[in-house]
Amino acid sequence: CLILDDLCGQFSKHGKKGAAAIHFATRFRHYVNSGEPALVLCSTQKYKDLHPILRCNSTGVLISGNIKSQKELGAIIDDWADSFGGKQNFLRLFEQARTTPYAFLYLKLDTKPLKAYLNFTKQIWQGEWGETKDDEEFDSLSEDTDSD
């Protein structure tokens, strides 16, 4: 188990700052025996301060329902909404965490299909295998390609 807490400013975009943590986080599964529990937990107050490699290799994401900044929420939406039924659906999921005191939205990324939970106990969404966007977004994408 490795816990990396309060990671604001700990990774550089072009350099070696944080390289050891990134190296371990992307390869830790090779250091444990199959079936044994292994955990790398990263916490930060600013989502985009997490290195993109860490975000892409996540198997689960916990999002506090207490986020006040629309800019911060927008950064999270940019990364995850497409995978969870589109922006409107993602906001509906997040709103459930926002309206419940001390709650969080848990995005379970290591299952097929993807799942979303309120805390760890109540499943509030399950995608269909291969689903990434809602119908309106698919329509707008096809309109964009039709005009080319």
Short mmCIF file of N, CA and C in Angstrom, two decimals:
data_model
loop_
_atom_site.label_atom_id
_atom_site.label_comp_id
_atom_site.label_asym_id
_atom_site.label_seq_id
_atom_site.Cartn_x
_atom_site.Cartn_y
_atom_site.Cartn_z
N CYS A 1 0.84 -1.17 0.00
CA CYS A 1 0.00 0.00 0.00
C CYS A 1 0.90 1.24 0.00
N LEU A 2 0.59 2.16 -0.88
CA LEU A 2 1.30 3.43 -0.95
C LEU A 2 0.25 4.53 -0.94
N ILE A 3 0.37 5.46 0.00
CA ILE A 3 -0.55 6.58 0.10
C ILE A 3 0.23 7.85 -0.18
N LEU A 4 -0.18 8.55 -1.23
CA LEU A 4 0.43 9.83 -1.60
C LEU A 4 -0.62 10.90 -1.32
N ASP A 5 -0.41 11.67 -0.26
CA ASP A 5 -1.43 12.61 0.21
C ASP A 5 -1.02 14.04 -0.08
N ASP A 6 -2.01 14.87 -0.42
CA ASP A 6 -1.84 16.30 -0.64
C ASP A 6 -0.77 16.56 -1.71
N LEU A 7 -1.05 16.11 -2.91
CA LEU A 7 -0.07 16.12 -4.00
C LEU A 7 0.02 17.42 -4.80
N CYS A 8 -0.62 18.49 -4.34
CA CYS A 8 -0.58 19.75 -5.09
C CYS A 8 0.86 20.16 -5.37
N GLY A 9 1.17 20.32 -6.65
CA GLY A 9 2.48 20.80 -7.06
C GLY A 9 3.61 19.78 -6.98
N GLN A 10 3.30 18.51 -6.80
CA GLN A 10 4.34 17.51 -6.61
C GLN A 10 4.83 16.86 -7.90
N PHE A 11 4.20 17.15 -9.03
CA PHE A 11 4.61 16.55 -10.30
C PHE A 11 4.91 17.66 -11.29
N SER A 12 6.00 17.50 -12.02
CA SER A 12 6.30 18.48 -13.06
C SER A 12 5.89 17.90 -14.40
N LYS A 13 5.50 18.77 -15.31
CA LYS A 13 5.07 18.31 -16.63
C LYS A 13 6.26 17.90 -17.49
N HIS A 14 7.39 18.55 -17.29
CA HIS A 14 8.58 18.25 -18.10
C HIS A 14 9.78 18.16 -17.17
N GLY A 15 9.95 17.06 -16.53
CA GLY A 15 11.08 16.93 -15.62
C GLY A 15 10.95 15.69 -14.78
N LYS A 16 11.80 15.62 -13.77
CA LYS A 16 11.87 14.42 -12.96
C LYS A 16 11.12 14.54 -11.63
N LYS A 17 10.54 15.70 -11.37
CA LYS A 17 9.82 15.88 -10.11
C LYS A 17 8.64 14.92 -10.06
N GLY A 18 8.64 14.02 -9.09
CA GLY A 18 7.57 13.04 -8.93
C GLY A 18 7.74 11.78 -9.76
N ALA A 19 8.87 11.66 -10.48
CA ALA A 19 9.06 10.53 -11.39
C ALA A 19 9.05 9.18 -10.66
N ALA A 20 9.62 9.11 -9.46
CA ALA A 20 9.65 7.84 -8.73
C ALA A 20 8.24 7.37 -8.38
N ALA A 21 7.39 8.30 -7.96
CA ALA A 21 6.01 7.93 -7.61
C ALA A 21 5.26 7.47 -8.85
N ILE A 22 5.45 8.16 -9.95
CA ILE A 22 4.78 7.77 -11.20
C ILE A 22 5.25 6.39 -11.65
N HIS A 23 6.57 6.17 -11.58
CA HIS A 23 7.13 4.88 -11.98
C HIS A 23 6.52 3.76 -11.13
N PHE A 24 6.49 3.93 -9.82
CA PHE A 24 5.94 2.89 -8.96
C PHE A 24 4.44 2.70 -9.20
N ALA A 25 3.70 3.79 -9.31
CA ALA A 25 2.24 3.70 -9.46
C ALA A 25 1.84 2.98 -10.74
N THR A 26 2.64 3.09 -11.78
CA THR A 26 2.30 2.43 -13.04
C THR A 26 2.82 1.01 -13.13
N ARG A 27 3.69 0.63 -12.21
CA ARG A 27 4.28 -0.71 -12.28
C ARG A 27 4.07 -1.58 -11.04
N PHE A 28 3.39 -1.03 -10.01
CA PHE A 28 3.26 -1.76 -8.75
C PHE A 28 2.62 -3.12 -8.92
N ARG A 29 1.73 -3.25 -9.89
CA ARG A 29 1.02 -4.53 -10.07
C ARG A 29 2.00 -5.65 -10.44
N HIS A 30 3.16 -5.29 -10.95
CA HIS A 30 4.16 -6.29 -11.30
C HIS A 30 4.96 -6.76 -10.09
N TYR A 31 4.82 -6.05 -8.97
CA TYR A 31 5.59 -6.37 -7.78
C TYR A 31 4.80 -7.19 -6.76
N VAL A 32 3.54 -7.46 -7.03
CA VAL A 32 2.73 -8.25 -6.09
C VAL A 32 2.29 -9.54 -6.78
N ASN A 33 2.01 -10.53 -5.98
CA ASN A 33 1.51 -11.79 -6.51
C ASN A 33 0.06 -11.65 -6.91
N SER A 34 -0.33 -12.36 -7.95
CA SER A 34 -1.70 -12.31 -8.43
C SER A 34 -2.68 -12.62 -7.31
N GLY A 35 -3.71 -11.82 -7.19
CA GLY A 35 -4.72 -12.03 -6.17
C GLY A 35 -4.45 -11.32 -4.86
N GLU A 36 -3.22 -10.85 -4.65
CA GLU A 36 -2.91 -10.12 -3.42
C GLU A 36 -3.37 -8.68 -3.56
N PRO A 37 -3.85 -8.10 -2.47
CA PRO A 37 -4.29 -6.71 -2.56
C PRO A 37 -3.09 -5.77 -2.75
N ALA A 38 -3.29 -4.77 -3.54
CA ALA A 38 -2.28 -3.73 -3.76
C ALA A 38 -3.01 -2.41 -3.98
N LEU A 39 -2.51 -1.36 -3.38
CA LEU A 39 -3.20 -0.09 -3.45
C LEU A 39 -2.20 1.06 -3.55
N VAL A 40 -2.43 1.93 -4.50
CA VAL A 40 -1.75 3.22 -4.55
C VAL A 40 -2.87 4.25 -4.46
N LEU A 41 -2.88 5.03 -3.41
CA LEU A 41 -3.92 6.02 -3.18
C LEU A 41 -3.30 7.41 -3.29
N CYS A 42 -3.82 8.21 -4.20
CA CYS A 42 -3.34 9.57 -4.41
C CYS A 42 -4.46 10.53 -4.04
N SER A 43 -4.14 11.52 -3.22
CA SER A 43 -5.16 12.53 -2.90
C SER A 43 -4.60 13.91 -3.19
N THR A 44 -5.47 14.75 -3.69
CA THR A 44 -5.08 16.12 -4.02
C THR A 44 -6.31 17.01 -3.97
N GLN A 45 -6.09 18.29 -3.78
CA GLN A 45 -7.19 19.23 -3.80
C GLN A 45 -7.41 19.79 -5.20
N LYS A 46 -6.47 19.58 -6.08
CA LYS A 46 -6.57 20.08 -7.46
C LYS A 46 -6.36 18.91 -8.40
N TYR A 47 -7.42 18.50 -9.06
CA TYR A 47 -7.43 17.29 -9.89
C TYR A 47 -6.33 17.28 -10.95
N LYS A 48 -6.17 18.37 -11.69
CA LYS A 48 -5.19 18.40 -12.78
C LYS A 48 -3.75 18.43 -12.29
N ASP A 49 -3.54 18.59 -10.97
CA ASP A 49 -2.18 18.48 -10.43
C ASP A 49 -1.70 17.03 -10.42
N LEU A 50 -2.63 16.08 -10.50
CA LEU A 50 -2.23 14.68 -10.64
C LEU A 50 -1.67 14.49 -12.04
N HIS A 51 -0.56 13.83 -12.14
CA HIS A 51 0.06 13.60 -13.44
C HIS A 51 -0.90 12.82 -14.34
N PRO A 52 -0.97 13.15 -15.62
CA PRO A 52 -1.88 12.44 -16.53
C PRO A 52 -1.67 10.92 -16.54
N ILE A 53 -0.47 10.46 -16.35
CA ILE A 53 -0.21 9.01 -16.32
C ILE A 53 -0.93 8.39 -15.13
N LEU A 54 -0.92 9.07 -13.99
CA LEU A 54 -1.64 8.54 -12.82
C LEU A 54 -3.14 8.53 -13.07
N ARG A 55 -3.64 9.60 -13.68
CA ARG A 55 -5.08 9.66 -13.95
C ARG A 55 -5.50 8.56 -14.93
N CYS A 56 -4.69 8.33 -15.95
CA CYS A 56 -5.03 7.31 -16.97
C CYS A 56 -4.94 5.89 -16.44
N ASN A 57 -4.12 5.65 -15.45
CA ASN A 57 -3.94 4.31 -14.91
C ASN A 57 -4.83 4.04 -13.70
N SER A 58 -5.74 4.94 -13.40
CA SER A 58 -6.63 4.77 -12.25
C SER A 58 -7.59 3.61 -12.47
N THR A 59 -7.85 2.87 -11.41
CA THR A 59 -8.87 1.83 -11.45
C THR A 59 -10.10 2.26 -10.67
N GLY A 60 -9.97 3.36 -9.94
CA GLY A 60 -11.09 3.92 -9.21
C GLY A 60 -10.80 5.38 -8.92
N VAL A 61 -11.85 6.19 -8.91
CA VAL A 61 -11.72 7.62 -8.62
C VAL A 61 -12.78 7.99 -7.59
N LEU A 62 -12.36 8.66 -6.53
CA LEU A 62 -13.27 9.16 -5.51
C LEU A 62 -13.34 10.67 -5.66
N ILE A 63 -14.55 11.20 -5.81
CA ILE A 63 -14.74 12.63 -6.01
C ILE A 63 -15.61 13.15 -4.88
N SER A 64 -15.08 14.06 -4.10
CA SER A 64 -15.82 14.64 -2.98
C SER A 64 -17.06 15.36 -3.48
N GLY A 65 -18.15 15.19 -2.78
CA GLY A 65 -19.36 15.93 -3.09
C GLY A 65 -19.28 17.37 -2.63
N ASN A 66 -18.17 17.74 -2.02
CA ASN A 66 -18.01 19.07 -1.45
C ASN A 66 -17.23 20.03 -2.36
N ILE A 67 -17.06 19.68 -3.62
CA ILE A 67 -16.33 20.56 -4.54
C ILE A 67 -17.16 21.82 -4.77
N LYS A 68 -16.55 22.96 -4.54
CA LYS A 68 -17.24 24.25 -4.70
C LYS A 68 -16.87 24.93 -6.02
N SER A 69 -15.68 24.68 -6.52
CA SER A 69 -15.18 25.36 -7.71
C SER A 69 -15.74 24.73 -8.99
N GLN A 70 -16.41 25.52 -9.80
CA GLN A 70 -16.92 25.04 -11.08
C GLN A 70 -15.76 24.71 -12.03
N LYS A 71 -14.66 25.45 -11.91
CA LYS A 71 -13.50 25.18 -12.74
C LYS A 71 -12.91 23.80 -12.41
N GLU A 72 -12.83 23.49 -11.13
CA GLU A 72 -12.31 22.19 -10.71
C GLU A 72 -13.25 21.06 -11.15
N LEU A 73 -14.53 21.27 -10.97
CA LEU A 73 -15.52 20.29 -11.41
C LEU A 73 -15.44 20.11 -12.93
N GLY A 74 -15.24 21.21 -13.65
CA GLY A 74 -15.09 21.14 -15.11
C GLY A 74 -13.91 20.30 -15.54
N ALA A 75 -12.81 20.38 -14.81
CA ALA A 75 -11.63 19.57 -15.14
C ALA A 75 -11.94 18.08 -14.98
N ILE A 76 -12.67 17.74 -13.94
CA ILE A 76 -13.05 16.34 -13.71
C ILE A 76 -14.03 15.89 -14.79
N ILE A 77 -14.98 16.73 -15.11
CA ILE A 77 -15.94 16.41 -16.16
C ILE A 77 -15.23 16.17 -17.49
N ASP A 78 -14.24 17.00 -17.80
CA ASP A 78 -13.48 16.83 -19.05
C ASP A 78 -12.89 15.44 -19.18
N ASP A 79 -12.41 14.90 -18.07
CA ASP A 79 -11.78 13.57 -18.10
C ASP A 79 -12.77 12.41 -18.06
N TRP A 80 -13.88 12.54 -17.31
CA TRP A 80 -14.69 11.36 -17.01
C TRP A 80 -16.10 11.35 -17.57
N ALA A 81 -16.66 12.49 -17.93
CA ALA A 81 -18.08 12.51 -18.33
C ALA A 81 -18.35 11.63 -19.54
N ASP A 82 -17.49 11.64 -20.54
CA ASP A 82 -17.72 10.82 -21.73
C ASP A 82 -17.86 9.34 -21.39
N SER A 83 -17.13 8.90 -20.40
CA SER A 83 -17.16 7.48 -20.02
C SER A 83 -18.36 7.14 -19.14
N PHE A 84 -19.03 8.16 -18.62
CA PHE A 84 -20.14 7.93 -17.71
C PHE A 84 -21.44 8.54 -18.22
N GLY A 85 -21.72 8.33 -19.50
CA GLY A 85 -23.01 8.70 -20.07
C GLY A 85 -23.13 10.13 -20.53
N GLY A 86 -22.05 10.87 -20.60
CA GLY A 86 -22.09 12.25 -21.06
C GLY A 86 -22.14 13.24 -19.90
N LYS A 87 -21.97 14.50 -20.24
CA LYS A 87 -21.87 15.56 -19.23
C LYS A 87 -23.11 15.65 -18.35
N GLN A 88 -24.29 15.64 -18.95
CA GLN A 88 -25.52 15.79 -18.15
C GLN A 88 -25.69 14.62 -17.19
N ASN A 89 -25.43 13.41 -17.65
CA ASN A 89 -25.55 12.26 -16.76
C ASN A 89 -24.51 12.32 -15.65
N PHE A 90 -23.29 12.70 -16.00
CA PHE A 90 -22.23 12.80 -15.00
C PHE A 90 -22.63 13.82 -13.92
N LEU A 91 -23.17 14.95 -14.35
CA LEU A 91 -23.61 15.96 -13.38
C LEU A 91 -24.74 15.45 -12.49
N ARG A 92 -25.64 14.64 -13.05
CA ARG A 92 -26.70 14.02 -12.22
C ARG A 92 -26.09 13.09 -11.18
N LEU A 93 -25.08 12.33 -11.58
CA LEU A 93 -24.41 11.44 -10.63
C LEU A 93 -23.71 12.24 -9.54
N PHE A 94 -22.98 13.26 -9.95
CA PHE A 94 -22.26 14.10 -8.98
C PHE A 94 -23.22 14.79 -8.03
N GLU A 95 -24.36 15.23 -8.53
CA GLU A 95 -25.33 15.94 -7.70
C GLU A 95 -25.81 15.06 -6.54
N GLN A 96 -25.88 13.76 -6.75
CA GLN A 96 -26.27 12.86 -5.66
C GLN A 96 -25.26 12.91 -4.53
N ALA A 97 -23.98 13.00 -4.86
CA ALA A 97 -22.95 13.12 -3.83
C ALA A 97 -22.99 14.51 -3.19
N ARG A 98 -23.27 15.51 -4.00
CA ARG A 98 -23.29 16.90 -3.50
C ARG A 98 -24.41 17.12 -2.49
N THR A 99 -25.54 16.46 -2.67
CA THR A 99 -26.69 16.70 -1.79
C THR A 99 -26.70 15.81 -0.56
N THR A 100 -25.75 14.91 -0.43
CA THR A 100 -25.65 14.03 0.73
C THR A 100 -24.43 14.44 1.54
N PRO A 101 -24.62 14.85 2.81
CA PRO A 101 -23.47 15.30 3.61
C PRO A 101 -22.36 14.24 3.68
N TYR A 102 -21.12 14.68 3.50
CA TYR A 102 -19.90 13.87 3.60
C TYR A 102 -19.83 12.74 2.57
N ALA A 103 -20.60 12.84 1.52
CA ALA A 103 -20.63 11.77 0.51
C ALA A 103 -19.59 12.03 -0.58
N PHE A 104 -19.34 10.98 -1.34
CA PHE A 104 -18.45 11.08 -2.49
C PHE A 104 -18.98 10.22 -3.62
N LEU A 105 -18.59 10.58 -4.82
CA LEU A 105 -18.91 9.80 -6.01
C LEU A 105 -17.72 8.88 -6.27
N TYR A 106 -17.99 7.59 -6.37
CA TYR A 106 -16.94 6.61 -6.63
C TYR A 106 -17.13 6.08 -8.05
N LEU A 107 -16.14 6.34 -8.90
CA LEU A 107 -16.14 5.83 -10.26
C LEU A 107 -15.33 4.56 -10.29
N LYS A 108 -15.97 3.45 -10.54
CA LYS A 108 -15.31 2.15 -10.58
C LYS A 108 -14.89 1.88 -12.02
N LEU A 109 -13.58 1.97 -12.26
CA LEU A 109 -13.05 1.93 -13.62
C LEU A 109 -12.49 0.57 -14.03
N ASP A 110 -12.43 -0.36 -13.10
CA ASP A 110 -11.83 -1.66 -13.42
C ASP A 110 -12.88 -2.73 -13.69
N THR A 111 -14.08 -2.32 -14.04
CA THR A 111 -15.14 -3.27 -14.39
C THR A 111 -15.63 -2.97 -15.79
N LYS A 112 -16.18 -3.97 -16.41
CA LYS A 112 -16.81 -3.80 -17.72
C LYS A 112 -18.23 -4.31 -17.57
N PRO A 113 -19.21 -3.47 -17.65
CA PRO A 113 -19.16 -2.03 -17.91
C PRO A 113 -18.73 -1.23 -16.69
N LEU A 114 -18.44 0.06 -16.91
CA LEU A 114 -18.09 0.96 -15.82
C LEU A 114 -19.28 1.14 -14.90
N LYS A 115 -18.98 1.47 -13.63
CA LYS A 115 -20.04 1.67 -12.64
C LYS A 115 -19.73 2.91 -11.82
N ALA A 116 -20.78 3.54 -11.30
CA ALA A 116 -20.64 4.67 -10.40
C ALA A 116 -21.44 4.37 -9.13
N TYR A 117 -20.86 4.76 -7.99
CA TYR A 117 -21.47 4.51 -6.69
C TYR A 117 -21.55 5.80 -5.90
N LEU A 118 -22.55 5.89 -5.05
CA LEU A 118 -22.59 6.90 -4.01
C LEU A 118 -21.88 6.25 -2.82
N ASN A 119 -20.77 6.84 -2.43
CA ASN A 119 -19.86 6.22 -1.47
C ASN A 119 -19.44 4.86 -2.05
N PHE A 120 -19.31 3.84 -1.27
CA PHE A 120 -18.97 2.53 -1.83
C PHE A 120 -20.17 1.60 -1.83
N THR A 121 -21.29 2.08 -1.34
CA THR A 121 -22.38 1.15 -1.02
C THR A 121 -23.55 1.16 -1.99
N LYS A 122 -23.86 2.29 -2.58
CA LYS A 122 -25.06 2.37 -3.41
C LYS A 122 -24.68 2.60 -4.88
N GLN A 123 -24.92 1.58 -5.70
CA GLN A 123 -24.64 1.74 -7.12
C GLN A 123 -25.70 2.66 -7.72
N ILE A 124 -25.24 3.73 -8.39
CA ILE A 124 -26.18 4.70 -8.95
C ILE A 124 -26.13 4.76 -10.47
N TRP A 125 -25.19 4.03 -11.08
CA TRP A 125 -25.13 4.02 -12.54
C TRP A 125 -24.29 2.83 -13.00
N GLN A 126 -24.70 2.26 -14.11
CA GLN A 126 -23.91 1.24 -14.78
C GLN A 126 -24.04 1.47 -16.27
N GLY A 127 -22.91 1.60 -16.92
CA GLY A 127 -22.93 1.80 -18.36
C GLY A 127 -23.17 0.50 -19.09
N GLU A 128 -23.43 0.64 -20.35
CA GLU A 128 -23.50 -0.54 -21.20
C GLU A 128 -22.12 -0.75 -21.78
N TRP A 129 -21.77 -1.97 -22.06
CA TRP A 129 -20.45 -2.27 -22.60
C TRP A 129 -20.20 -1.45 -23.85
N GLY A 130 -19.15 -0.67 -23.85
CA GLY A 130 -18.80 0.14 -25.01
C GLY A 130 -19.43 1.52 -25.01
N GLU A 131 -20.35 1.81 -24.09
CA GLU A 131 -21.02 3.11 -24.05
C GLU A 131 -20.04 4.16 -23.55
N THR A 132 -20.01 5.30 -24.23
CA THR A 132 -19.16 6.39 -23.77
C THR A 132 -19.86 7.73 -23.74
N LYS A 133 -20.83 7.96 -24.57
CA LYS A 133 -21.49 9.26 -24.64
C LYS A 133 -23.00 9.08 -24.67
N ASP A 134 -23.70 10.17 -24.31
CA ASP A 134 -25.15 10.08 -24.43
C ASP A 134 -25.57 10.38 -25.87
N ASP A 135 -26.83 10.16 -26.18
CA ASP A 135 -27.31 10.26 -27.56
C ASP A 135 -27.10 11.65 -28.16
N GLU A 136 -27.35 12.70 -27.39
CA GLU A 136 -27.18 14.05 -27.92
C GLU A 136 -25.74 14.29 -28.36
N GLU A 137 -24.79 13.79 -27.58
CA GLU A 137 -23.39 14.00 -27.94
C GLU A 137 -23.04 13.21 -29.20
N PHE A 138 -23.58 12.01 -29.34
CA PHE A 138 -23.35 11.24 -30.57
C PHE A 138 -23.93 11.98 -31.77
N ASP A 139 -25.13 12.55 -31.59
CA ASP A 139 -25.75 13.30 -32.69
C ASP A 139 -24.88 14.47 -33.10
N SER A 140 -24.35 15.21 -32.11
CA SER A 140 -23.54 16.38 -32.45
C SER A 140 -22.23 15.95 -33.11
N LEU A 141 -21.68 14.81 -32.70
CA LEU A 141 -20.46 14.33 -33.34
C LEU A 141 -20.72 13.95 -34.80
N SER A 142 -21.83 13.29 -35.05
CA SER A 142 -22.13 12.88 -36.43
C SER A 142 -22.43 14.10 -37.30
N GLU A 143 -23.06 15.15 -36.73
CA GLU A 143 -23.29 16.37 -37.48
C GLU A 143 -21.98 17.03 -37.88
N ASP A 144 -21.00 17.01 -36.93
CA ASP A 144 -19.70 17.60 -37.21
C ASP A 144 -18.99 16.87 -38.36
N THR A 145 -19.07 15.54 -38.36
CA THR A 145 -18.39 14.78 -39.42
C THR A 145 -19.15 14.84 -40.73
N ASP A 146 -20.49 15.02 -40.68
CA ASP A 146 -21.27 15.13 -41.91
C ASP A 146 -20.95 16.41 -42.68
N SER A 147 -20.57 17.47 -41.94
CA SER A 147 -20.31 18.75 -42.60
C SER A 147 -18.94 18.81 -43.24
N ASP A 148 -18.08 17.83 -43.00
CA ASP A 148 -16.70 17.85 -43.56
C ASP A 148 -16.69 17.57 -45.03
#
